Amino acid sequence: MGSRRKARECALQMLFAADVSLTPPDELVRTYWAELGEPEIEEPAREFATRLATGTLAHADELDERIRLRAEHWRISRMAIVDRNILRLAVYEFLHEPTPRTVAINEALEIARRFSTYEATQFINGILDAIKRDLDEHQPQINVDETMSAEGEEDQPRDTDESEDDTESEK
C-alpha cells in the first residue's frame, strides 16, 4: 500500500474518532499519533494525513453542504460514520488539495472497499462523481495531470496502462 493511501486511511480514522468523540482537532491529532497512529509511517505521509483530517474538520460545513446537495433522500447524520467521512475526505481533496479529482475518487473507493460495504462503495462513487461533475463544470482544475498528483506517482488512477518500460523491466 502506498504511503498516501495509508495517510488517507489515517485521516479517515481521525475523522471517525472526531465524529464519535467530538474531540477538538488539535487534541485529536495529538492523541491519534501518540496512541493509535502507526509508528512506521513516514513524516510526509503523517503530515499529509494530519492536513487532510484537520482541513476536513475545518471545512466540515462546506463539505457537508456539497454532499447534501448530491445525496438525494439522505441526511448526512443518517449516513454510516465511515461513509460520510470518506465522502468528506474526498470532497475536501477536490476543493483544497492539488490531487486530481479522479484520483481522489479512486482512493475513496479503495478505502471504502476496505472499511465499508459493497453497497456503500456504489453510494460513495455516485455522490463523488456527481460532485466532481459539478466542480468540473464550475471550477475546473488547472495544471493538474490526471495521472499523477503534485506529490508523486502513488496517486495514479487504477485504470491507467503500464508503460512498455515497466513491462520490460519485469521480464
mmCIF file of C-alpha atoms in Angstrom:
data_model
loop_
_atom_site.group_PDB
_atom_site.id
_atom_site.type_symbol
_atom_site.label_atom_id
_atom_site.label_comp_id
_atom_site.label_asym_id
_atom_site.label_seq_id
_atom_site.Cartn_x
_atom_site.Cartn_y
_atom_site.Cartn_z
ATOM 1 C CA MET A 1 0.000 0.000 0.000
ATOM 2 C CA GLY A 2 1.291 3.434 -0.913
ATOM 3 C CA SER A 3 2.138 5.966 1.739
ATOM 4 C CA ARG A 4 -0.504 8.425 0.516
ATOM 5 C CA ARG A 5 -3.232 5.753 0.702
ATOM 6 C CA LYS A 6 -2.050 4.924 4.212
ATOM 7 C CA ALA A 7 -2.159 8.644 5.056
ATOM 8 C CA ARG A 8 -5.746 8.838 3.795
ATOM 9 C CA GLU A 9 -6.665 5.847 5.941
ATOM 10 C CA CYS A 10 -5.085 7.526 8.983
ATOM 11 C CA ALA A 11 -7.022 10.704 8.190
ATOM 12 C CA LEU A 12 -10.224 8.664 7.951
ATOM 13 C CA GLN A 13 -9.516 7.127 11.354
ATOM 14 C CA MET A 14 -9.014 10.587 12.837
ATOM 15 C CA LEU A 15 -12.247 11.814 11.250
ATOM 16 C CA PHE A 16 -14.108 8.785 12.573
ATOM 17 C CA ALA A 17 -12.768 9.483 16.062
ATOM 18 C CA ALA A 18 -13.700 13.150 15.791
ATOM 19 C CA ASP A 19 -17.212 12.222 14.664
ATOM 20 C CA VAL A 20 -17.711 9.871 17.609
ATOM 21 C CA SER A 21 -15.932 11.760 20.381
ATOM 22 C CA LEU A 22 -16.325 15.404 19.337
ATOM 23 C CA THR A 23 -12.705 15.972 20.391
ATOM 24 C CA PRO A 24 -11.095 19.291 19.331
ATOM 25 C CA PRO A 25 -8.877 18.824 16.237
ATOM 26 C CA ASP A 26 -5.534 19.631 17.882
ATOM 27 C CA GLU A 27 -6.161 17.210 20.742
ATOM 28 C CA LEU A 28 -7.495 14.592 18.324
ATOM 29 C CA VAL A 29 -4.354 14.725 16.160
ATOM 30 C CA ARG A 30 -2.039 14.619 19.158
ATOM 31 C CA THR A 31 -3.878 11.664 20.703
ATOM 32 C CA TYR A 32 -4.126 9.792 17.407
ATOM 33 C CA TRP A 33 -0.413 9.930 16.662
ATOM 34 C CA ALA A 34 0.542 9.189 20.280
ATOM 35 C CA GLU A 35 -1.776 6.219 20.778
ATOM 36 C CA LEU A 36 -3.199 4.894 17.518
ATOM 37 C CA GLY A 37 -1.083 6.051 14.595
ATOM 38 C CA GLU A 38 1.323 3.614 13.075
ATOM 39 C CA PRO A 39 4.863 4.450 14.178
ATOM 40 C CA GLU A 40 6.439 3.372 10.878
ATOM 41 C CA ILE A 41 4.512 5.891 8.798
ATOM 42 C CA GLU A 42 6.938 8.379 7.263
ATOM 43 C CA GLU A 43 6.805 12.065 8.188
ATOM 44 C CA PRO A 44 5.487 13.323 4.796
ATOM 45 C CA ALA A 45 2.600 10.824 4.993
ATOM 46 C CA ARG A 46 1.955 11.792 8.618
ATOM 47 C CA GLU A 47 1.836 15.470 7.627
ATOM 48 C CA PHE A 48 -0.487 14.708 4.700
ATOM 49 C CA ALA A 49 -2.831 12.692 6.961
ATOM 50 C CA THR A 50 -2.885 15.447 9.558
ATOM 51 C CA ARG A 51 -3.520 18.121 6.911
ATOM 52 C CA LEU A 52 -6.381 16.075 5.427
ATOM 53 C CA ALA A 53 -8.010 15.434 8.801
ATOM 54 C CA THR A 54 -7.689 18.958 10.184
ATOM 55 C CA GLY A 55 -8.665 20.537 6.856
ATOM 56 C CA THR A 56 -11.707 18.305 6.554
ATOM 57 C CA LEU A 57 -12.785 19.178 10.084
ATOM 58 C CA ALA A 58 -12.217 22.896 9.477
ATOM 59 C CA HIS A 59 -14.382 22.839 6.331
ATOM 60 C CA ALA A 60 -16.985 20.312 7.521
ATOM 61 C CA ASP A 61 -19.994 22.594 6.980
ATOM 62 C CA GLU A 62 -18.954 23.421 3.407
ATOM 63 C CA LEU A 63 -18.227 19.755 2.636
ATOM 64 C CA ASP A 64 -21.481 18.532 4.160
ATOM 65 C CA GLU A 65 -23.454 21.059 2.117
ATOM 66 C CA ARG A 66 -21.919 19.813 -1.139
ATOM 67 C CA ILE A 67 -22.578 16.204 -0.116
ATOM 68 C CA ARG A 68 -26.137 17.028 0.980
ATOM 69 C CA LEU A 69 -26.928 18.560 -2.403
ATOM 70 C CA ARG A 70 -25.992 15.306 -4.164
ATOM 71 C CA ALA A 71 -27.103 12.729 -1.590
ATOM 72 C CA GLU A 72 -30.769 12.750 -2.510
ATOM 73 C CA HIS A 73 -33.036 11.425 0.229
ATOM 74 C CA TRP A 74 -30.080 11.019 2.630
ATOM 75 C CA ARG A 75 -29.354 13.180 5.630
ATOM 76 C CA ILE A 76 -25.656 13.379 6.485
ATOM 77 C CA SER A 77 -26.396 12.421 10.088
ATOM 78 C CA ARG A 78 -28.094 9.194 8.914
ATOM 79 C CA MET A 79 -25.162 8.019 6.805
ATOM 80 C CA ALA A 80 -22.772 5.473 8.267
ATOM 81 C CA ILE A 81 -19.950 7.274 10.061
ATOM 82 C CA VAL A 82 -17.303 5.686 7.843
ATOM 83 C CA ASP A 83 -19.164 6.549 4.640
ATOM 84 C CA ARG A 84 -19.822 10.180 5.471
ATOM 85 C CA ASN A 85 -16.191 10.676 6.464
ATOM 86 C CA ILE A 86 -14.906 9.030 3.291
ATOM 87 C CA LEU A 87 -17.137 11.448 1.376
ATOM 88 C CA ARG A 88 -15.954 14.441 3.397
ATOM 89 C CA LEU A 89 -12.326 13.476 2.932
ATOM 90 C CA ALA A 90 -12.652 13.107 -0.851
ATOM 91 C CA VAL A 91 -14.610 16.339 -1.255
ATOM 92 C CA TYR A 92 -12.010 18.133 0.862
ATOM 93 C CA GLU A 93 -9.343 16.860 -1.560
ATOM 94 C CA PHE A 94 -11.459 18.032 -4.517
ATOM 95 C CA LEU A 95 -11.622 21.540 -3.130
ATOM 96 C CA HIS A 96 -8.437 22.114 -1.148
ATOM 97 C CA GLU A 97 -5.677 19.797 -2.372
ATOM 98 C CA PRO A 98 -3.863 19.545 -5.718
ATOM 99 C CA THR A 99 -4.952 15.906 -6.061
ATOM 100 C CA PRO A 100 -6.687 15.207 -9.377
ATOM 101 C CA ARG A 101 -10.365 14.637 -8.684
ATOM 102 C CA THR A 102 -10.380 11.277 -10.432
ATOM 103 C CA VAL A 103 -7.561 10.131 -8.155
ATOM 104 C CA ALA A 104 -9.442 11.328 -5.072
ATOM 105 C CA ILE A 105 -12.466 9.287 -6.176
ATOM 106 C CA ASN A 106 -10.366 6.181 -6.865
ATOM 107 C CA GLU A 107 -8.678 6.470 -3.480
ATOM 108 C CA ALA A 108 -12.010 6.987 -1.699
ATOM 109 C CA LEU A 109 -13.419 3.879 -3.372
ATOM 110 C CA GLU A 110 -10.394 1.762 -2.448
ATOM 111 C CA ILE A 111 -10.702 2.895 1.164
ATOM 112 C CA ALA A 112 -14.457 2.252 1.120
ATOM 113 C CA ARG A 113 -13.833 -1.277 -0.167
ATOM 114 C CA ARG A 114 -11.590 -1.856 2.827
ATOM 115 C CA PHE A 115 -13.626 -0.166 5.559
ATOM 116 C CA SER A 116 -17.248 -0.261 4.380
ATOM 117 C CA THR A 117 -19.623 -2.357 2.284
ATOM 118 C CA TYR A 118 -20.091 -3.044 -1.407
ATOM 119 C CA GLU A 119 -23.327 -1.031 -1.430
ATOM 120 C CA ALA A 120 -21.592 1.871 0.303
ATOM 121 C CA THR A 121 -18.886 1.860 -2.344
ATOM 122 C CA GLN A 122 -21.530 2.332 -5.037
ATOM 123 C CA PHE A 123 -23.243 5.050 -2.980
ATOM 124 C CA ILE A 124 -19.945 6.895 -2.420
ATOM 125 C CA ASN A 125 -19.000 6.603 -6.090
ATOM 126 C CA GLY A 126 -22.321 8.069 -7.221
ATOM 127 C CA ILE A 127 -22.151 11.052 -4.882
ATOM 128 C CA LEU A 128 -18.477 11.806 -5.577
ATOM 129 C CA ASP A 129 -18.963 11.505 -9.326
ATOM 130 C CA ALA A 130 -21.872 13.968 -9.199
ATOM 131 C CA ILE A 131 -19.890 16.445 -7.085
ATOM 132 C CA LYS A 132 -16.910 16.079 -9.432
ATOM 133 C CA ARG A 133 -19.134 16.854 -12.442
ATOM 134 C CA ASP A 134 -20.486 19.943 -10.672
ATOM 135 C CA LEU A 135 -16.987 21.144 -9.856
ATOM 136 C CA ASP A 136 -15.604 20.339 -13.313
ATOM 137 C CA GLU A 137 -18.353 22.471 -14.806
ATOM 138 C CA HIS A 138 -17.962 25.438 -12.462
ATOM 139 C CA GLN A 139 -14.390 25.164 -11.086
ATOM 140 C CA PRO A 140 -12.231 23.132 -13.469
ATOM 141 C CA GLN A 141 -8.876 22.051 -12.109
ATOM 142 C CA ILE A 142 -5.973 23.601 -13.962
ATOM 143 C CA ASN A 143 -2.365 22.480 -14.148
ATOM 144 C CA VAL A 144 -3.205 19.054 -12.741
ATOM 145 C CA ASP A 145 -2.047 15.929 -14.541
ATOM 146 C CA GLU A 146 -4.922 13.447 -14.320
ATOM 147 C CA THR A 147 -2.489 10.536 -13.947
ATOM 148 C CA MET A 148 -0.373 11.949 -11.160
ATOM 149 C CA SER A 149 -0.812 14.132 -8.131
ATOM 150 C CA ALA A 150 1.507 17.022 -7.441
ATOM 151 C CA GLU A 151 3.365 14.898 -4.932
ATOM 152 C CA GLY A 152 4.048 11.560 -6.529
ATOM 153 C CA GLU A 153 3.209 8.541 -8.575
ATOM 154 C CA GLU A 154 1.338 6.720 -5.828
ATOM 155 C CA ASP A 155 -1.878 8.510 -6.739
ATOM 156 C CA GLN A 156 -2.157 7.137 -10.256
ATOM 157 C CA PRO A 157 -5.696 6.170 -11.173
ATOM 158 C CA ARG A 158 -6.309 2.427 -11.311
ATOM 159 C CA ASP A 159 -7.336 2.347 -14.962
ATOM 160 C CA THR A 160 -4.031 3.530 -16.445
ATOM 161 C CA ASP A 161 -1.995 1.146 -18.546
ATOM 162 C CA GLU A 162 1.552 0.238 -17.617
ATOM 163 C CA SER A 163 4.157 1.620 -19.947
ATOM 164 C CA GLU A 164 6.314 -0.637 -22.078
ATOM 165 C CA ASP A 165 9.320 0.277 -19.931
ATOM 166 C CA ASP A 166 7.585 -1.099 -16.831
ATOM 167 C CA THR A 167 6.631 -4.278 -18.644
ATOM 168 C CA GLU A 168 10.166 -4.767 -19.971
ATOM 169 C CA SER A 169 11.762 -4.295 -16.555
ATOM 170 C CA GLU A 170 9.545 -7.022 -15.075
ATOM 171 C CA LYS A 171 10.709 -9.663 -17.570
#
